[in-house]
XYZ file of N, CA, C and O in Angstrom:
456
model
N 2.960 13.358 -30.409
C 2.352 13.601 -29.213
C 2.066 12.291 -28.685
O 2.164 11.064 -29.084
N 1.717 12.447 -27.768
C 2.100 11.870 -26.273
C 0.532 10.929 -25.559
O -0.006 12.389 -25.617
N 0.275 9.996 -25.748
C -1.334 9.852 -25.237
C -1.156 9.351 -23.673
O -0.271 8.019 -23.580
N -1.963 9.320 -23.124
C -1.812 8.604 -21.938
C -3.198 7.986 -20.702
O -4.257 8.857 -21.678
N -3.227 6.974 -20.750
C -4.060 6.069 -20.459
C -4.343 5.640 -18.739
O -3.280 4.461 -19.300
N -4.817 6.092 -18.101
C -5.030 5.428 -17.162
C -6.218 4.766 -16.604
O -6.975 4.415 -17.522
N -6.173 3.383 -16.271
C -6.870 2.783 -15.440
C -6.942 2.434 -14.025
O -5.845 2.528 -13.415
N -7.851 1.315 -13.442
C -7.783 1.291 -12.583
C -8.610 1.295 -11.144
O -8.716 1.154 -10.097
N -9.002 2.426 -12.035
C -10.309 3.213 -10.768
C -11.680 2.393 -10.677
O -11.671 1.648 -10.780
N -12.141 3.181 -9.929
C -13.328 2.248 -9.752
C -13.959 2.641 -8.274
O -13.907 3.604 -7.771
N -14.984 1.665 -7.628
C -15.581 2.106 -6.517
C -15.115 0.853 -5.079
O -15.290 -0.120 -5.371
N -15.107 1.742 -3.864
C -13.965 0.878 -2.982
C -14.797 1.315 -1.718
O -15.092 2.470 -1.821
N -14.254 0.629 -0.716
C -15.255 1.004 0.353
C -14.418 1.363 1.237
O -12.593 0.862 1.211
N -14.610 2.370 2.351
C -12.964 2.979 3.139
C -12.315 2.096 3.519
O -12.723 0.612 4.025
N -11.235 2.282 3.809
C -10.091 1.204 4.311
C -9.766 0.280 2.757
O -8.649 -0.185 3.364
N -10.383 0.034 2.042
C -9.367 -0.574 1.098
C -8.679 -0.228 0.480
O -7.459 1.196 0.748
N -8.126 -0.863 -1.418
C -7.063 -0.426 -1.731
C -7.680 0.075 -3.165
O -8.726 -0.695 -3.873
N -7.221 -0.095 -4.216
C -7.256 0.687 -5.510
C -5.165 0.811 -6.133
O -4.725 1.855 -5.225
N -5.423 0.063 -7.141
C -3.733 0.954 -8.002
C -4.525 1.418 -9.147
O -5.021 0.674 -9.925
N -4.197 2.574 -9.301
C -4.456 2.875 -10.658
C -2.495 3.100 -11.659
O -1.454 3.068 -11.342
N -3.108 2.844 -12.637
C -1.968 2.737 -13.927
C -1.815 3.743 -15.176
O -3.061 3.639 -15.101
N -0.723 4.020 -15.268
C -1.376 5.522 -16.643
C -0.086 4.914 -17.250
O 1.205 4.674 -17.023
N -0.271 4.602 -18.556
C 0.388 3.964 -20.113
C 0.686 5.077 -21.161
O -0.316 5.296 -21.006
N 1.505 4.927 -21.555
C 2.373 6.555 -22.417
C 2.266 5.708 -23.645
O 2.794 4.712 -24.046
N 1.529 6.831 -24.633
C 1.855 5.710 -26.019
C 3.035 5.290 -26.444
O 2.825 4.816 -27.436
N 4.090 6.681 -26.261
C 5.425 6.098 -27.134
C 5.955 5.929 -25.982
O 6.331 6.819 -24.989
N 7.349 5.462 -26.239
C 8.767 5.304 -25.563
C 9.908 6.835 -25.252
O 10.458 6.931 -26.076
N 9.076 7.981 -24.201
C 9.768 9.424 -23.942
C 10.044 9.044 -22.631
O 9.949 9.878 -21.895
N 9.763 7.842 -22.225
C 9.065 8.142 -20.278
C 10.462 8.294 -19.697
O 10.209 9.172 -18.688
N 11.470 7.946 -20.010
C 12.543 7.146 -18.645
C 13.045 9.151 -18.793
O 13.406 9.353 -17.298
N 12.813 10.213 -18.977
C 13.438 11.347 -19.123
C 12.575 12.252 -18.260
O 13.048 13.298 -17.918
N 11.491 11.878 -18.308
C 10.286 12.882 -17.511
C 9.641 12.681 -16.557
O 9.888 11.770 -16.150
N 8.704 13.688 -15.978
C 8.445 13.718 -14.471
C 6.979 13.329 -14.999
O 6.513 13.681 -15.952
N 6.894 12.590 -13.586
C 5.098 12.146 -13.990
C 5.054 12.398 -12.476
O 5.069 12.296 -11.506
N 3.536 12.532 -12.926
C 2.675 12.747 -11.787
C 0.812 12.362 -11.420
O 0.813 11.720 -13.091
N 0.360 12.049 -10.528
C -0.640 12.210 -10.098
C -1.300 13.369 -9.732
O -1.013 13.476 -8.397
N -2.416 13.853 -10.197
C -3.296 14.844 -9.987
C -4.611 14.424 -9.662
O -5.017 13.236 -9.958
N -5.510 14.626 -8.904
C -6.977 14.217 -8.524
C -7.571 15.894 -8.652
O -7.403 16.972 -7.783
N -8.999 15.741 -8.673
C -10.197 17.203 -8.888
C -11.384 16.293 -8.546
O -12.221 15.112 -8.670
N -11.821 16.624 -7.149
C -13.189 16.501 -6.530
C -13.865 17.648 -7.390
O -13.919 18.612 -7.762
N -15.531 16.747 -7.313
C -16.440 18.031 -8.042
C -16.377 19.003 -6.846
O -15.933 19.029 -5.351
N -15.960 20.525 -7.772
C -16.908 21.912 -6.630
C -15.079 22.195 -6.171
O -15.054 23.042 -6.346
N -13.956 20.968 -6.749
C -12.520 21.615 -6.471
C -11.838 21.648 -7.534
O -12.295 21.897 -8.721
N -10.850 22.384 -6.932
C -9.629 22.791 -8.039
C -9.001 21.229 -8.159
O -8.913 20.016 -7.072
N -8.398 21.004 -9.526
C -7.012 19.837 -9.331
C -6.105 20.410 -8.651
O -5.511 21.442 -8.451
N -5.522 18.955 -7.636
C -4.759 19.374 -7.016
C -3.423 17.931 -7.337
O -3.392 16.818 -7.803
N -2.436 18.243 -6.819
C -1.705 17.589 -7.120
C -1.037 15.907 -5.834
O -1.586 16.470 -4.753
N -1.570 15.031 -6.333
C -1.353 13.814 -5.212
C -0.063 13.150 -4.815
O 0.599 13.527 -3.443
N 0.706 13.071 -6.358
C 2.390 12.613 -5.951
C 3.078 12.820 -7.255
O 2.197 12.837 -8.234
N 4.147 12.945 -6.989
C 5.216 13.159 -7.993
C 6.489 12.234 -8.155
O 6.714 11.816 -6.779
N 6.849 11.715 -9.006
C 7.916 10.806 -9.454
C 9.026 11.395 -10.402
O 8.362 11.570 -11.510
N 10.030 11.355 -10.306
C 11.330 12.167 -11.081
C 11.446 11.457 -12.148
O 11.341 10.121 -11.847
N 12.408 12.068 -13.025
C 13.207 10.576 -13.480
C 14.046 9.840 -13.243
O 14.357 8.402 -12.878
N 14.705 10.217 -11.888
C 15.887 9.782 -11.375
C 14.663 8.110 -9.949
O 15.477 8.228 -9.406
N 14.094 8.679 -9.978
C 12.500 8.021 -9.456
C 12.537 8.439 -7.506
O 11.506 7.982 -6.512
N 12.929 9.716 -7.295
C 13.043 10.803 -6.473
C 11.136 10.684 -5.879
O 10.248 11.038 -7.873
N 10.646 10.595 -5.298
C 8.740 10.891 -4.870
C 8.947 11.830 -4.168
O 9.433 12.397 -3.334
N 7.307 12.683 -4.024
C 6.903 13.433 -3.497
C 5.536 13.865 -3.197
O 4.893 13.259 -4.280
N 4.554 13.666 -2.022
C 3.400 13.745 -1.419
C 2.651 14.727 -0.961
O 3.373 15.421 -0.456
N 1.041 14.331 -1.318
C 0.593 15.815 -0.707
C 0.135 15.046 0.607
O 0.824 14.005 0.875
N 0.271 15.826 1.504
C 0.110 15.961 3.057
C -0.703 15.133 3.344
O -1.410 13.870 4.309
N -2.206 14.874 2.852
C -3.263 14.154 3.011
C -3.054 12.451 2.303
O -3.722 12.070 3.001
N -1.924 12.070 1.532
C -1.823 10.784 1.167
C -0.593 9.875 2.064
O -0.110 9.288 1.468
N 0.656 11.038 2.328
C 1.335 10.574 2.704
C 1.419 9.418 3.885
O 0.357 9.392 4.557
N 2.106 8.419 3.589
C 2.035 7.069 4.009
C 0.868 6.121 3.456
O 0.777 4.926 3.996
N -0.152 5.940 2.929
C -1.371 5.792 1.857
C -1.434 5.442 1.069
O -1.290 4.316 -0.022
N -0.829 6.671 -0.001
C 0.129 6.002 -1.579
C 1.175 6.452 -1.832
O 2.385 6.658 -1.013
N 1.573 5.340 -2.507
C 2.724 4.909 -3.591
C 3.058 5.200 -4.876
O 2.316 4.861 -5.808
N 4.198 6.532 -5.590
C 3.863 6.350 -6.745
C 5.382 5.626 -7.197
O 6.143 5.472 -6.389
N 5.311 4.447 -8.146
C 5.979 4.192 -8.690
C 6.021 3.854 -10.527
O 5.144 4.706 -10.957
N 7.550 3.799 -11.269
C 6.898 3.597 -12.610
C 8.190 2.930 -13.231
O 9.125 2.311 -12.512
N 7.771 2.110 -14.193
C 8.151 1.065 -14.390
C 8.650 1.733 -16.560
O 7.690 2.068 -17.372
N 9.305 2.560 -16.259
C 10.541 2.726 -17.609
C 10.548 2.073 -18.818
O 9.945 2.723 -19.899
N 10.557 0.918 -18.764
C 10.388 -0.464 -19.757
C 8.750 -0.396 -20.340
O 8.768 -0.738 -21.411
N 7.747 0.071 -19.526
C 6.498 -0.636 -19.877
C 6.466 0.565 -20.499
O 5.121 1.339 -20.462
N 6.942 2.406 -20.207
C 6.136 2.990 -19.858
C 5.193 3.808 -19.598
O 3.702 4.157 -20.124
N 5.002 3.115 -18.037
C 4.204 3.069 -17.099
C 4.324 3.816 -15.499
O 5.431 3.312 -15.155
N 3.748 4.400 -14.983
C 3.469 4.402 -14.097
C 2.533 4.954 -13.136
O 0.952 4.086 -14.072
N 2.188 4.418 -11.919
C 1.260 3.530 -11.003
C 1.289 4.444 -9.628
O 2.158 5.134 -9.499
N 0.189 4.288 -9.442
C -0.403 4.797 -7.570
C -1.422 3.922 -7.459
O -2.837 3.425 -7.261
N -0.348 3.249 -6.041
C -0.852 2.179 -4.798
C -1.508 3.240 -4.080
O -1.284 3.772 -3.225
N -2.946 3.039 -3.664
C -3.766 3.930 -2.799
C -4.012 2.561 -1.712
O -4.957 1.917 -2.341
N -3.584 3.078 -0.540
C -4.078 2.207 0.833
C -4.523 2.844 1.433
O -5.215 3.876 1.528
N -6.076 2.240 2.353
C -6.643 2.904 3.743
C -6.936 3.677 2.900
O -7.092 5.217 3.686
N -8.156 3.670 1.682
C -8.400 4.752 1.260
C -9.668 5.535 2.029
O -10.222 4.769 3.121
N -10.130 6.881 1.377
C -11.308 7.262 2.742
C -11.967 8.160 1.497
O -11.840 7.914 0.505
N -13.214 8.149 2.032
C -14.054 8.646 1.614
C -13.711 10.393 1.045
O -13.911 10.750 -0.050
N -13.085 11.087 1.532
C -12.738 12.083 0.851
C -11.593 12.013 -0.308
O -11.033 13.205 -0.521
N -10.906 10.761 -0.468
C -10.100 10.773 -1.515
C -11.053 10.542 -3.330
O -10.592 10.439 -3.988
N -12.056 10.176 -2.675
C -13.343 10.308 -3.994
C -13.539 11.693 -5.023
O -12.505 12.672 -4.533
N -12.411 11.223 -6.314
C -12.021 12.228 -7.061
C -11.578 11.760 -8.701
O -11.874 10.334 -8.445
N -11.724 12.008 -10.158
C -11.140 11.585 -10.775
C -9.600 12.347 -10.669
O -9.131 13.009 -10.527
N -8.939 10.924 -11.188
C -7.743 11.088 -10.848
C -6.530 11.494 -12.387
O -7.303 10.613 -13.541
N -6.324 12.250 -11.810
C -4.967 12.337 -14.010
C -3.903 12.042 -13.474
O -3.081 12.384 -12.679
N -3.581 11.320 -14.355
C -1.713 11.145 -15.032
C -1.457 12.399 -15.570
O -2.050 12.796 -16.410
N -0.304 12.859 -15.084
C 0.706 14.236 -15.937
C 1.639 13.900 -15.954
O 2.543 13.377 -15.327
N 2.064 14.450 -17.742
C 3.635 13.597 -18.099
C 4.196 14.705 -18.251
O 3.246 15.820 -19.436
N 5.488 15.442 -18.425
C 6.159 16.580 -18.487
C 7.920 16.392 -18.543
O 7.792 15.802 -17.688
N 7.685 16.687 -19.704
C 9.026 16.672 -20.441
C 9.279 17.758 -21.266
O 9.205 18.879 -20.642
N 10.020 17.850 -22.011
C 9.331 19.390 -23.416
C 8.075 20.377 -23.334
O 8.124 21.373 -22.917
N 6.768 18.863 -23.348
C 5.977 19.686 -23.498
C 4.930 18.954 -22.333
O 5.509 17.908 -21.528
N 3.768 19.263 -21.616
C 2.764 18.907 -20.876
C 1.713 17.898 -21.362
O 1.149 18.462 -21.642
N 1.911 16.348 -20.731
C 0.131 16.069 -21.445
C -0.346 15.038 -20.497
O 0.086 14.483 -18.967
N -1.766 14.979 -20.460
C -2.599 14.786 -19.334
C -3.014 13.277 -20.230
O -4.037 13.461 -20.765
N -3.632 12.530 -19.206
C -4.629 11.633 -19.254
C -6.289 11.899 -19.196
O -6.490 13.144 -19.010
N -6.789 11.178 -19.296
C -8.388 11.789 -19.926
C -9.135 11.253 -18.318
O -10.364 11.643 -18.468
N -8.121 10.620 -17.248
C -9.006 10.775 -15.881
C -9.791 8.925 -15.469
O -10.519 9.297 -16.716
N -9.706 8.795 -14.633
C -10.383 8.089 -13.751
C -10.588 7.813 -12.533
O -10.115 8.629 -12.141
N -12.375 7.335 -13.195
C -12.768 8.193 -11.395
C -12.749 7.254 -10.211
O -12.834 5.916 -10.247
N -12.568 7.654 -9.100
C -12.205 6.745 -7.774
C -13.291 6.882 -6.904
O -13.346 8.318 -6.376
N -14.207 6.449 -6.219
C -14.551 6.818 -5.345
C -15.023 6.005 -4.208
O -14.802 4.268 -3.978
N -14.609 6.249 -3.230
C -14.944 5.987 -1.710
C -15.639 5.924 -1.234
O -16.403 7.418 -0.988
N -16.404 4.552 -1.162
C -17.789 5.090 -0.400
C -18.755 3.862 0.232
O -18.264 2.484 -0.063
N -19.329 4.163 1.255
C -19.883 2.523 1.913
C -20.617 2.408 1.482
O -21.693 0.997 1.404
């Protein structure tokens, strides 16, 4: 079993920045795909950013140029740097790890509001 613990969410004004972190409980990190998803109230969960074991990345069109996903395999941690935040980025953000099995974190709330 792998546990994923997200941190870094909070309340930020439009145009601001946040960095989310997701730490895995044990070292299976290097050969797996990691991703950030989000779910806004009344909406389906959607993929925001993906990073493969080789470091290739992919982003939702809505966040391209504003969000950056990265990983530190030595720390078993994946990050999501979010810049130029908009009110429509408000959601619960979830970390996902996919190897032999798929694991999810508990989610962290991001609220963008003035």
